[in-house]
Amino acid sequence: MQQLWTDIDDYINSHLIPTNPKLQHALDNTDTQGFSNHLAVAPNQGMFLQMLIQMNQCKRVLELGTFAAYSTIWLAKALPKDGYLLTVEGRDTHVIIAQENIDFANMPTNIELKKGRGADVMNQLIAENSEPFDLIFIDADKQSYPEYLELSLQLAHSGTILVLDNVIRAGDILDENNKKPSIEGIRGTFSALKNHPKLLSCTALQTVGSKGHDGFAIAIVK
Ligand code: DHB
Ligand code: MG
């Protein structure tokens, strides 16, 4: 089925996702430097993130897990000039390529790339009484998702949107013998999301496409 899913993604993208030299440069530069783009969101997923920001007129966005900043550029593209996007990446090699791609994109909105563990940066923001974010995109190490979820709630306001990437992992979450930290992290996330007192609404959707079978969870803070 993978070939069909990829072909359908190509069809969707060729009709609905305009080519954008800044986004294309990010993908090409990532490729050229020998990194695989499999960690990046697909173009139609990037457009979905853009639309969430537009629908909710978000101005402040936090991203955990920059990788090479392809999703970062999608998020920034959706923000107004006086918007602010903070993106956090833990790996040195990813920070370097991400900054290159952000610099090339030269977006009108302010993009700040911080190197560090998501939880450390978030705890620091909480300690500094940071203004809350309107949308938080959680896409970093899956084993820390439960921690990122709780910290996100401390950096949110009523109506903040939380999007958590890669919560299906081709169904691995159902395999009880799979005890990988990333998979346990996602199971822990579903347990935390279940009847969470601080969430107004929450769901998860499975996706198939060029990135295989995966999905995302989405929640609105009460
Ligand atoms: C992986 C991580 C991601 O965030 C993603 O979107 C796809 C794959 C991974 O760790 O394999
Ligand atoms: Mg992801």
mmCIF file of N, CA, C and O and ligand atoms in Angstrom, residues 39 41 139 142 165-166, ligand 2:
data_model
loop_
_atom_site.group_PDB
_atom_site.id
_atom_site.type_symbol
_atom_site.label_atom_id
_atom_site.label_comp_id
_atom_site.label_asym_id
_atom_site.label_seq_id
_atom_site.Cartn_x
_atom_site.Cartn_y
_atom_site.Cartn_z
ATOM 1 N N LEU A 39 12.135 12.627 8.849
ATOM 2 C CA LEU A 39 11.698 13.229 10.118
ATOM 3 C C LEU A 39 10.836 14.475 9.892
ATOM 4 O O LEU A 39 10.170 14.940 10.813
ATOM 5 N N VAL A 41 7.797 16.891 8.354
ATOM 6 C CA VAL A 41 6.394 16.687 7.997
ATOM 7 C C VAL A 41 6.275 16.659 6.468
ATOM 8 O O VAL A 41 7.122 17.198 5.760
ATOM 9 N N ASP A 139 6.857 17.673 18.557
ATOM 10 C CA ASP A 139 7.375 16.793 17.499
ATOM 11 C C ASP A 139 8.805 16.350 17.828
ATOM 12 O O ASP A 139 9.552 15.983 16.944
ATOM 13 N N LYS A 142 9.901 11.179 21.290
ATOM 14 C CA LYS A 142 8.563 10.681 21.651
ATOM 15 C C LYS A 142 8.504 10.216 23.108
ATOM 16 O O LYS A 142 7.437 10.238 23.728
ATOM 17 N N ASP A 165 2.738 15.205 17.078
ATOM 18 C CA ASP A 165 3.000 14.439 15.858
ATOM 19 C C ASP A 165 3.378 12.990 16.194
ATOM 20 O O ASP A 165 3.864 12.696 17.290
ATOM 21 N N ASN A 166 3.131 12.104 15.264
ATOM 22 C CA ASN A 166 3.646 10.718 15.310
ATOM 23 C C ASN A 166 3.132 9.903 16.492
ATOM 24 O O ASN A 166 3.917 9.266 17.198
HETATM 25 MG MG MG B 2 7.204 14.221 13.523
#
